[in-house]
């Protein structure tokens, strides 16, 4: 599922070629940032330093229903939000930490990991819901076919509901989902209509 696109290859290359700060330089910038005295340029430097983390984590979480490209894009947004949160109201355990780099690393890694897991869960849930809708449409289609065969006429929505144990509202939604390919009637056969007329 992770066909590496040109975007991902270029992104990885650019991240790898970017200038890196030493741990001491990054720690100083982080102290200023969480102390709310950092500059906009320092904020951008922090973001740039954590892009490698995103690349590594995207590689680890790819092939779980979401492409690397999507994971990287979503994680980039989360990284910006996390860095901005640290600059606005960093938790005390980070502000007062003797090893601020390790504390920030953990904070950002946790945010990015959770972001990727949530994205994968959403995607897989959407796929599961779609699969369930297809399965129900198949069930209603087969029920309509069986009832038509048994009764010699097209089944009504209420008959389909009773036969499948699916509510009438949901049957109507399924019929719409199936593009109205499931035929329904009013539940009366032609013989019964003719008897009423005569």
Coordinates of C-alpha atoms in Angstrom, one line a residue, residues 1-186:
X1 CA 0.0 0.0 0.0
X2 CA 3.0 2.3 0.4
X3 CA 4.0 2.9 -3.2
X4 CA 6.6 5.6 -2.5
X5 CA 5.6 8.6 -4.6
X6 CA 7.9 11.3 -6.1
X7 CA 6.6 13.5 -3.2
X8 CA 7.8 11.1 -0.6
X9 CA 11.2 10.4 -2.2
X10 CA 11.8 14.2 -2.6
X11 CA 10.6 14.9 0.9
X12 CA 13.0 12.2 2.3
X13 CA 15.9 13.5 0.3
X14 CA 15.3 17.2 1.4
X15 CA 15.0 16.2 5.0
X16 CA 18.2 14.2 4.8
X17 CA 20.1 17.0 3.1
X18 CA 18.9 19.7 5.5
X19 CA 21.4 21.3 7.9
X20 CA 21.1 19.8 11.4
X21 CA 21.6 21.5 14.8
X22 CA 23.8 20.0 17.4
X23 CA 21.9 18.6 20.5
X24 CA 23.2 21.6 22.5
X25 CA 22.0 24.2 19.9
X26 CA 18.6 22.5 19.7
X27 CA 18.4 22.4 23.6
X28 CA 19.1 26.1 23.8
X29 CA 16.5 26.9 21.2
X30 CA 13.9 24.7 22.9
X31 CA 14.5 26.4 26.2
X32 CA 13.8 29.8 24.6
X33 CA 10.8 28.4 22.8
X34 CA 9.1 26.9 25.8
X35 CA 10.1 30.0 27.8
X36 CA 8.1 32.0 25.3
X37 CA 11.1 34.1 24.3
X38 CA 12.0 32.2 21.1
X39 CA 11.8 33.8 17.6
X40 CA 9.8 32.8 14.6
X41 CA 13.0 31.6 13.0
X42 CA 13.8 29.4 16.0
X43 CA 10.3 27.9 15.8
X44 CA 10.8 27.0 12.2
X45 CA 14.2 25.5 13.1
X46 CA 12.6 23.3 15.7
X47 CA 10.0 22.1 13.1
X48 CA 12.8 21.4 10.6
X49 CA 14.7 19.4 13.2
X50 CA 11.8 17.0 13.8
X51 CA 11.0 16.3 10.2
X52 CA 13.4 13.3 10.3
X53 CA 11.3 11.9 13.1
X54 CA 8.2 12.1 10.8
X55 CA 10.0 10.4 8.0
X56 CA 11.1 7.5 10.2
X57 CA 7.7 7.1 11.8
X58 CA 5.9 7.2 8.5
X59 CA 8.1 4.4 7.2
X60 CA 7.2 2.4 10.4
X61 CA 3.5 3.0 10.2
X62 CA 3.1 2.7 6.4
X63 CA 1.4 -0.4 4.9
X64 CA -1.3 -0.3 7.5
X65 CA -4.0 1.0 5.2
X66 CA -2.6 4.5 4.6
X67 CA 0.2 5.7 2.2
X68 CA 3.4 7.3 3.5
X69 CA 2.5 10.5 1.7
X70 CA -0.7 10.9 3.7
X71 CA 0.9 10.0 7.0
X72 CA 3.7 12.5 6.3
X73 CA 1.3 15.3 5.4
X74 CA -0.9 14.7 8.5
X75 CA 2.1 14.4 10.8
X76 CA 3.6 17.6 9.4
X77 CA 0.4 19.4 10.6
X78 CA 0.6 17.7 14.0
X79 CA 4.2 18.7 14.3
X80 CA 3.4 22.4 13.7
X81 CA 0.6 22.2 16.2
X82 CA 2.7 20.5 18.8
X83 CA 5.6 23.0 18.4
X84 CA 3.1 25.9 18.7
X85 CA 1.6 24.4 21.8
X86 CA 5.0 24.1 23.4
X87 CA 5.6 27.8 22.6
X88 CA 2.3 28.9 24.0
X89 CA 1.8 26.7 27.1
X90 CA 4.3 23.9 27.5
X91 CA 3.6 21.5 30.3
X92 CA 5.6 22.0 33.5
X93 CA 7.4 18.7 33.2
X94 CA 8.9 20.0 29.9
X95 CA 9.6 23.6 31.0
X96 CA 11.4 22.4 34.2
X97 CA 13.1 19.4 32.7
X98 CA 16.9 19.2 33.0
X99 CA 17.0 17.4 29.7
X100 CA 14.6 19.5 27.7
X101 CA 15.5 17.9 24.4
X102 CA 14.5 14.4 25.6
X103 CA 11.3 15.8 27.1
X104 CA 10.4 17.6 23.9
X105 CA 11.3 14.5 21.8
X106 CA 8.9 12.4 23.8
X107 CA 6.2 15.0 23.6
X108 CA 6.4 15.4 19.9
X109 CA 6.9 11.7 19.2
X110 CA 3.8 10.9 21.2
X111 CA 1.7 13.5 19.3
X112 CA 2.9 12.3 15.9
X113 CA 2.5 8.6 16.8
X114 CA -1.1 9.2 18.0
X115 CA -1.8 11.3 14.9
X116 CA -0.7 8.5 12.7
X117 CA -2.5 5.8 14.6
X118 CA -5.7 7.9 14.6
X119 CA -5.4 8.4 10.8
X120 CA -4.9 4.6 10.2
X121 CA -7.8 3.8 12.5
X122 CA -10.1 6.3 10.7
X123 CA -9.1 4.9 7.3
X124 CA -9.6 1.3 8.3
X125 CA -12.9 2.1 10.0
X126 CA -14.1 3.8 6.8
X127 CA -13.1 0.7 4.8
X128 CA -14.9 -1.5 7.3
X129 CA -18.0 0.6 7.1
X130 CA -18.0 0.6 3.3
X131 CA -17.5 -3.2 3.4
X132 CA -20.4 -3.6 5.8
X133 CA -22.6 -1.4 3.6
X134 CA -21.7 -3.5 0.5
X135 CA -22.5 -6.7 2.5
X136 CA -25.9 -5.4 3.6
X137 CA -26.7 -4.3 0.0
X138 CA -25.9 -7.8 -1.1
X139 CA -28.1 -9.3 1.6
X140 CA -31.1 -7.0 0.6
X141 CA -30.6 -7.8 -3.1
X142 CA -30.6 -11.5 -2.4
X143 CA -33.6 -11.2 -0.1
X144 CA -35.5 -9.2 -2.8
X145 CA -34.6 -11.9 -5.4
X146 CA -35.7 -14.7 -3.0
X147 CA -39.0 -13.0 -2.1
X148 CA -39.8 -12.3 -5.7
X149 CA -39.3 -15.9 -6.5
X150 CA -41.3 -17.2 -3.5
X151 CA -44.2 -14.7 -4.0
X152 CA -44.3 -14.3 -7.7
X153 CA -44.0 -10.5 -7.4
X154 CA -41.6 -7.8 -6.3
X155 CA -41.3 -7.5 -2.5
X156 CA -42.2 -4.4 -0.6
X157 CA -39.8 -2.5 1.7
X158 CA -41.7 -3.8 4.7
X159 CA -41.4 -7.4 3.5
X160 CA -37.7 -6.9 2.9
X161 CA -37.4 -5.5 6.4
X162 CA -39.2 -8.4 8.0
X163 CA -37.2 -10.9 6.0
X164 CA -33.8 -9.4 6.7
X165 CA -34.5 -8.0 10.2
X166 CA -33.2 -4.6 8.9
X167 CA -35.3 -1.5 9.7
X168 CA -37.4 -0.1 6.8
X169 CA -35.4 3.2 7.0
X170 CA -32.1 1.4 6.6
X171 CA -33.6 -0.7 3.7
X172 CA -34.5 2.5 2.0
X173 CA -30.9 3.9 2.6
X174 CA -29.4 0.6 1.2
X175 CA -31.6 0.8 -1.9
X176 CA -30.3 4.4 -2.5
X177 CA -26.7 3.3 -1.8
X178 CA -27.2 0.5 -4.4
X179 CA -28.2 3.1 -6.9
X180 CA -31.9 1.9 -6.9
X181 CA -30.8 -1.4 -8.5
X182 CA -32.9 -3.3 -5.9
X183 CA -36.5 -3.3 -7.1
X184 CA -39.3 -3.0 -4.6
X185 CA -43.1 -2.8 -4.9
X186 CA -46.1 -2.2 -2.8

